[in-house]
Each structure stands twice: as structure tokens, then as C-alpha cells.
Amino acid sequence: MKCNKTHLVIVIITITFLCSFSIHAQESCNVNDISDELPLVPGSCTIFSASYGNTALFGNNEDYKKIGLYYWIRPRSDTTYGGVYFGFENHNPQGGVNEKGLAFDYNALPEAKLNDHPELPNRGAIMRKIQENCATVKEAITFATMYNWGGSISYQIHLADATGDAVVMSAGLDGELAFTGKLEGDVYLLSTNFNVANLENTFSDGYPCWRYLRADKMLREINSEENLTLDYFKYIAKATHIESGLGNTLYSYIIDLKRCLIYIYYWHQYDEVALLNVAEEIAKEAPPLRIENLFSPKTIKKAENELQDYIEKGIE
């Protein structure tokens, strides 16, 4: 299965931004100096991917108001890949990974204009199409440019694959779809709630937000395959999670992209983990299931108590 090449591929790698921002972050960010009283972007998410040697990991904090949380399976067919996906009651995936180790998740952004391309087919359910038909980031980029994304988008999409490649798809300054990838030799790619291809397209906590600064500092510490670990990615997720009456980190997951293993944490509680094996889940072809059902009554109760506390204080 292979995505056809097209002359419409438009790849914008924001080298100047990535280089200058990395220097700025190194000079200005000390994790221990960041206050715990930090602003919240409703619907915000922190997404980070890294690769070193034979290890490739993808991490995400899903930050939102309390809502029904689900995971579900898309079975493979003779022509499409299967996968495991996460989201809410409408089963519109917020993120996930296919059986080839191509993972994605969204960062919410203010609406940004795109140039309409009515000569191309409509992008409807574009991430489903990409996940079902593409095994790598390069294939996903080619596939994405074969469709009309309409006149605007209000998000960016972070993708990573089992080869260690990663990219953020967003609205570029020229109104075309931009693809911001890792530079040669980079270990990681990070995205929060500012557009990596257009820094003015950002939510109120601005550029760079505290979650980006904190995660960036931690990710820069990865200098060998030995310290690119599940535990270290969990540490990053925990350090960038949010807790508020306006919104919380509802779940976090870390994906081992080479082994297609998903490690899930519920309601910013990182002392209990649920493990999903993508190949095994695809074989089950089970109906959509509640994420909290993967966890112990103690973990579920703790989340319920925290939410009730917000309600009693009148901030939920």
C-alpha cells in the first residue's frame, strides 16, 4: 500500500523559527522557575515525539473539560491499515496510531485562513484517510496535499512514525498547508497551542506557552537512546499536565511507535497505567469502549472526587 506522489506537495520547513526558538528556550527557560499558577488554554494539548537509535516514542496530554472518553478500533482491510484511536462521544478521533506505527494528535488553535482549492477532492475525514492509507510521515504529507482543506482550519496536526520521522501540519503564512519537520540531527519535535509555521496564530497564553518551555527543556535532555524511555516521557506528560475547574488533562498516552504499544494514563494520574497492544486490539474488533474502564476503581474515584470538588466550588 503506497500513497501516490503528486506535484502539489508543498513542504515548508521553518528552519529559522526552530533554530532561533531553540536558542531562546535554552537561554530563558528554567523548569524550576515556572510558577504552578499558570494560564489555561481551553482544549489545549501538549504533543511531543522523539527518536534515538532504535527507539521512537510519541506522547500526548489530552486537555479539555470533563466529557465521555472513548477508545475504539478500526479493523484492517485488504486495502487499508487498522488502528487504535481516542476521543469523545462522537467517536471523531482526537488522536491514535495505526498498525504501521503512524501516530497523530491535534493542537487546538484560533482559526487560520487557507487557500481554497476546489479543483481537488474535499478533505472530509482526512485523518481517517491518512491513517488507513499511509505508513510513514512522508506518505502522509503526500496524501494530505492531494485534497482541498477548504478556507480555514482551527488546529495543527502532529504526526510521527516508526522510522523516527515527525512533522506538524498547519496553516502557513502564505495560506497553504505547511509542514514543519525535524531538522537533520534533531531528536524531538514538540507542539502546543501556537502555530509552529505562523507564530501570530496562537491562543492567549501566547508564544511560547509555559507547557512548550517546560517540555522543550526536558526534551533537550535526551542525548542517548538510554534516556529516551517510557518513564521519561511519562515525566514530561506529568510536568505539562493541567488541573483546573475550567479543564483538565483527561488522559495522557505514550506510544512506542516501533512496537505499536500504547501506554495510557487517566485524569493526570501517572501512578497507574493501562497497556494496549495495537495488533491485539485490531484482532478483537471490539466496539468503542470507555477509557476509564481500563483503570482501577481507586483511580476512577479520585478523578470523580476532584471533579466534584470543582463543582462544589462553582468552577465546573
Coordinates of C-alpha atoms in Angstrom, one line a residue:
M1 CA 0.0 0.0 0.0
K2 CA 1.6 3.3 -1.0
C3 CA 0.5 6.9 -1.4
N4 CA 1.0 8.3 -4.9
K5 CA 3.4 11.2 -5.3
T6 CA 2.0 14.5 -6.5
H7 CA 3.5 17.7 -7.8
L8 CA 1.2 19.5 -5.4
V9 CA 3.3 18.7 -2.4
I10 CA 4.1 21.9 -0.6
V11 CA 6.7 21.4 2.2
I12 CA 7.5 24.4 4.3
I13 CA 10.2 23.6 6.9
T14 CA 10.5 26.6 9.3
I15 CA 14.3 26.4 9.8
T16 CA 14.7 29.9 11.1
F17 CA 11.9 29.5 13.7
L18 CA 13.2 26.2 15.0
C19 CA 16.8 27.3 15.3
S20 CA 16.1 30.7 16.9
F21 CA 13.4 29.3 19.2
S22 CA 15.7 26.6 20.5
I23 CA 18.4 29.1 21.4
H24 CA 15.8 31.3 23.1
A25 CA 14.4 28.4 25.1
Q26 CA 17.8 27.3 26.2
E27 CA 18.7 30.8 27.4
S28 CA 15.4 31.7 29.2
C29 CA 13.7 28.6 30.5
N30 CA 14.3 27.0 33.8
V31 CA 11.7 24.4 34.7
N32 CA 12.1 25.2 38.4
D33 CA 11.4 28.9 37.8
I34 CA 8.0 28.4 36.3
S35 CA 5.1 29.1 38.7
D36 CA 2.4 26.5 39.4
E37 CA -0.1 29.3 38.9
L38 CA -0.2 29.0 35.1
P39 CA -2.8 30.1 32.5
L40 CA -5.1 27.6 30.9
V41 CA -6.0 27.3 27.2
P42 CA -9.3 25.5 27.0
G43 CA -8.9 22.5 24.7
S44 CA -5.1 22.7 24.9
C45 CA -2.9 19.7 24.3
T46 CA 0.8 19.1 24.6
I47 CA 2.2 16.7 22.0
F48 CA 5.8 15.5 21.7
S49 CA 7.7 12.9 19.7
A50 CA 11.3 11.8 19.8
S51 CA 13.6 9.2 18.3
Y52 CA 17.1 8.0 19.1
G53 CA 18.7 4.8 17.7
N54 CA 16.0 2.1 17.6
T55 CA 13.5 3.9 19.9
A56 CA 10.7 6.1 18.7
L57 CA 8.1 7.5 21.1
F58 CA 5.0 9.7 20.8
G59 CA 3.4 11.4 23.7
N60 CA 0.2 13.5 24.2
N61 CA -1.8 15.2 27.0
E62 CA -5.5 15.5 26.1
D63 CA -6.6 18.7 27.9
Y64 CA -10.3 19.5 27.9
K65 CA -13.4 19.8 30.0
K66 CA -14.9 16.6 31.6
I67 CA -16.5 14.6 28.9
G68 CA -17.1 11.0 28.0
L69 CA -13.8 9.4 26.9
Y70 CA -13.6 6.5 24.5
Y71 CA -11.1 4.4 22.5
W72 CA -12.0 2.3 19.5
I73 CA -10.6 0.1 16.8
R74 CA -10.6 0.5 13.1
P75 CA -10.0 -3.0 11.7
R76 CA -7.7 -3.5 8.7
S77 CA -9.0 -4.5 5.3
D78 CA -7.4 -5.8 2.2
T79 CA -6.5 -2.2 1.2
T80 CA -6.4 -0.2 4.5
Y81 CA -4.5 -0.3 7.7
G82 CA -6.2 -0.9 11.1
G83 CA -5.5 1.2 14.2
V84 CA -6.5 2.3 17.7
Y85 CA -8.0 5.7 18.2
F86 CA -9.0 8.0 21.1
G87 CA -11.7 10.7 21.5
F88 CA -15.1 11.6 22.8
E89 CA -18.7 10.5 22.4
N90 CA -18.9 11.4 18.7
H91 CA -16.0 8.9 18.0
N92 CA -14.3 11.6 15.9
P93 CA -10.6 10.7 16.7
Q94 CA -8.6 13.2 18.6
G95 CA -5.5 11.0 18.1
G96 CA -4.2 7.5 17.8
V97 CA -1.9 5.2 15.9
N98 CA -2.3 2.7 13.0
E99 CA -0.7 -0.7 12.9
K100 CA 2.3 0.6 11.0
G101 CA 3.2 3.0 13.8
L102 CA 2.0 6.2 12.3
A103 CA 0.6 8.3 15.2
F104 CA -1.1 11.7 15.3
D105 CA -2.9 14.2 17.6
Y106 CA -4.3 17.7 17.3
N107 CA -3.4 21.0 18.9
A108 CA -6.3 23.5 19.1
L109 CA -5.6 26.9 17.5
P110 CA -7.5 30.0 16.6
E111 CA -9.0 29.8 13.1
A112 CA -6.5 30.5 10.4
K113 CA -7.2 31.1 6.7
L114 CA -6.2 28.6 4.0
N115 CA -6.4 29.0 0.2
D116 CA -9.3 27.1 -1.1
H117 CA -8.5 24.5 -3.8
P118 CA -11.9 23.5 -5.3
E119 CA -10.1 21.6 -8.1
L120 CA -9.1 18.9 -5.5
P121 CA -11.4 16.5 -3.7
N122 CA -12.7 17.6 -0.3
R123 CA -10.5 16.6 2.6
G124 CA -13.5 15.2 4.6
A125 CA -12.3 12.7 7.3
I126 CA -8.8 13.4 6.2
M127 CA -7.0 11.9 9.2
R128 CA -9.0 8.7 8.8
K129 CA -7.9 8.5 5.2
I130 CA -4.3 9.2 6.1
Q131 CA -4.3 6.6 8.9
E132 CA -5.9 4.0 6.7
N133 CA -3.6 4.5 3.7
C134 CA -0.2 5.8 5.0
A135 CA 2.5 4.1 6.9
T136 CA 5.0 7.0 7.2
V137 CA 5.1 10.7 7.7
K138 CA 6.4 11.2 4.2
E139 CA 3.4 9.3 2.8
A140 CA 1.1 11.3 5.0
I141 CA 2.5 14.6 3.7
T142 CA 2.0 13.5 0.1
F143 CA -1.5 12.2 0.8
A144 CA -2.6 15.4 2.6
T145 CA -1.7 17.6 -0.4
M146 CA -4.0 15.6 -2.7
Y147 CA -7.0 17.1 -1.0
N148 CA -8.8 20.5 -0.6
W149 CA -8.6 21.6 3.0
G150 CA -11.1 24.4 2.5
G151 CA -10.9 28.0 3.5
S152 CA -9.6 27.6 7.1
I153 CA -8.5 25.3 9.9
S154 CA -8.5 25.8 13.7
Y155 CA -5.8 23.3 14.7
Q156 CA -2.5 21.8 13.7
I157 CA -1.7 18.1 13.5
H158 CA 1.4 16.5 14.9
L159 CA 2.4 13.2 13.2
A160 CA 5.3 10.8 13.9
D161 CA 6.2 7.4 12.6
A162 CA 8.2 4.3 13.5
T163 CA 11.2 5.5 11.5
G164 CA 11.6 8.4 13.8
D165 CA 10.3 11.0 11.3
A166 CA 7.8 13.7 12.6
V167 CA 6.0 16.7 11.2
V168 CA 3.4 19.3 12.2
M169 CA 0.8 20.2 9.6
S170 CA -0.7 23.7 10.0
A171 CA -1.8 26.8 8.1
G172 CA 1.2 28.5 6.6
L173 CA 1.8 32.3 6.3
D174 CA 1.0 32.0 2.5
G175 CA -2.4 30.3 3.1
E176 CA -1.1 26.9 2.0
L177 CA -0.8 23.9 4.2
A178 CA 2.7 24.0 5.9
F179 CA 4.7 21.0 7.0
T180 CA 7.2 21.8 9.8
G181 CA 9.5 18.8 10.5
K182 CA 12.6 18.0 12.5
L183 CA 15.9 19.3 11.2
E184 CA 18.7 16.9 10.5
G185 CA 20.1 15.6 13.7
D186 CA 17.1 16.7 15.8
V187 CA 15.9 14.2 18.4
Y188 CA 12.5 15.6 19.1
L189 CA 9.5 17.6 17.8
L190 CA 7.1 19.5 20.1
S191 CA 3.8 21.3 19.6
T192 CA 1.4 23.1 21.9
N193 CA -1.1 25.8 21.1
F194 CA 0.8 28.2 18.8
N195 CA 1.1 27.5 15.1
V196 CA 4.7 26.5 14.5
A197 CA 4.5 27.9 11.0
N198 CA 2.9 31.2 12.0
L199 CA 3.6 32.4 15.5
E200 CA 0.8 35.0 15.4
N201 CA -1.7 32.2 15.2
T202 CA -1.8 31.4 18.9
F203 CA -4.1 31.3 21.9
S204 CA -4.0 33.8 24.8
D205 CA -1.2 32.2 26.8
G206 CA 1.0 33.2 23.8
Y207 CA 4.2 32.1 22.2
P208 CA 6.0 30.3 23.7
C209 CA 3.5 28.9 26.2
W210 CA 4.7 27.6 29.6
R211 CA 4.0 24.0 28.5
Y212 CA 6.2 24.4 25.5
L213 CA 9.0 25.9 27.5
R214 CA 8.8 23.2 30.2
A215 CA 8.6 20.3 27.7
D216 CA 11.3 21.8 25.4
K217 CA 13.8 22.0 28.3
M218 CA 13.1 18.4 29.3
L219 CA 13.3 17.0 25.7
R220 CA 16.6 18.7 25.2
E221 CA 18.0 16.4 27.9
I222 CA 17.6 13.4 25.7
N223 CA 21.1 12.7 24.4
S224 CA 21.1 8.9 24.1
E225 CA 18.8 6.0 23.4
E226 CA 19.2 5.0 27.1
N227 CA 17.4 8.1 28.4
L228 CA 14.6 8.1 25.8
T229 CA 12.3 6.0 27.9
L230 CA 8.7 5.4 28.7
D231 CA 9.4 6.7 32.2
Y232 CA 11.0 9.9 30.9
F233 CA 8.1 10.6 28.5
K234 CA 5.7 10.0 31.4
Y235 CA 7.7 12.5 33.4
I236 CA 7.2 15.1 30.6
A237 CA 3.5 14.4 30.4
K238 CA 3.2 14.8 34.2
A239 CA 5.2 18.1 34.2
T240 CA 3.0 19.6 31.5
H241 CA -0.5 18.4 32.6
I242 CA -3.2 20.9 33.7
E243 CA -5.6 20.9 36.6
S244 CA -8.4 23.4 36.7
G245 CA -12.1 23.8 37.1
L246 CA -12.1 25.0 33.5
G247 CA -10.3 22.0 32.1
N248 CA -8.0 19.1 33.0
T249 CA -5.7 16.6 31.4
L250 CA -8.3 14.0 30.9
Y251 CA -5.9 11.3 29.7
S252 CA -2.3 11.0 28.5
Y253 CA -0.8 8.4 26.3
I254 CA 2.6 7.4 25.2
I255 CA 3.1 5.2 22.1
D256 CA 6.0 3.0 21.4
L257 CA 5.9 3.5 17.6
K258 CA 8.1 0.6 16.7
R259 CA 6.3 -2.0 18.8
C260 CA 2.9 -0.3 18.5
L261 CA 2.2 -0.4 22.2
I262 CA 0.1 2.3 23.8
Y263 CA 0.5 3.3 27.5
I264 CA -2.5 5.3 28.8
Y265 CA -2.9 7.4 32.0
Y266 CA -6.3 8.6 33.2
W267 CA -7.1 12.1 34.6
H268 CA -3.5 13.2 35.2
Q269 CA -2.8 10.3 37.4
Y270 CA 0.5 8.8 36.5
D271 CA 0.9 6.0 39.1
E272 CA -1.4 3.6 37.2
V273 CA -1.0 2.7 33.5
A274 CA -3.1 0.7 31.1
L275 CA -1.4 -1.0 28.1
L276 CA -2.9 -1.6 24.7
N277 CA -1.2 -3.7 22.1
V278 CA -2.4 -2.3 18.7
A279 CA -2.1 -5.7 16.9
E280 CA -4.1 -7.5 19.6
E281 CA -6.7 -4.8 19.8
I282 CA -7.2 -4.8 16.0
A283 CA -7.7 -8.6 16.1
K284 CA -10.5 -8.2 18.7
E285 CA -12.6 -5.8 16.6
A286 CA -14.4 -4.7 19.8
P287 CA -17.0 -1.9 19.9
P288 CA -16.0 1.5 21.3
L289 CA -15.0 1.3 25.0
R290 CA -14.8 3.9 27.8
I291 CA -11.2 4.8 28.6
E292 CA -11.9 4.9 32.4
N293 CA -12.9 1.2 32.3
L294 CA -9.2 0.4 31.7
F295 CA -8.4 1.6 35.3
S296 CA -9.0 0.6 38.9
P297 CA -11.9 1.9 40.9
K298 CA -9.5 3.8 43.1
T299 CA -8.2 5.8 40.1
I300 CA -11.7 6.5 38.8
K301 CA -12.9 7.6 42.2
K302 CA -10.0 10.0 42.6
A303 CA -11.0 11.7 39.4
E304 CA -14.6 11.8 40.4
N305 CA -13.8 13.4 43.7
E306 CA -11.6 16.1 42.1
L307 CA -14.4 16.9 39.6
Q308 CA -17.0 17.1 42.4
D309 CA -14.7 19.5 44.3
Y310 CA -14.7 21.8 41.3
I311 CA -18.5 21.6 41.1
E312 CA -18.9 22.4 44.7
K313 CA -16.7 25.4 44.3
G314 CA -18.8 26.6 41.4
I315 CA -16.0 26.5 38.8
E316 CA -17.0 23.5 36.7

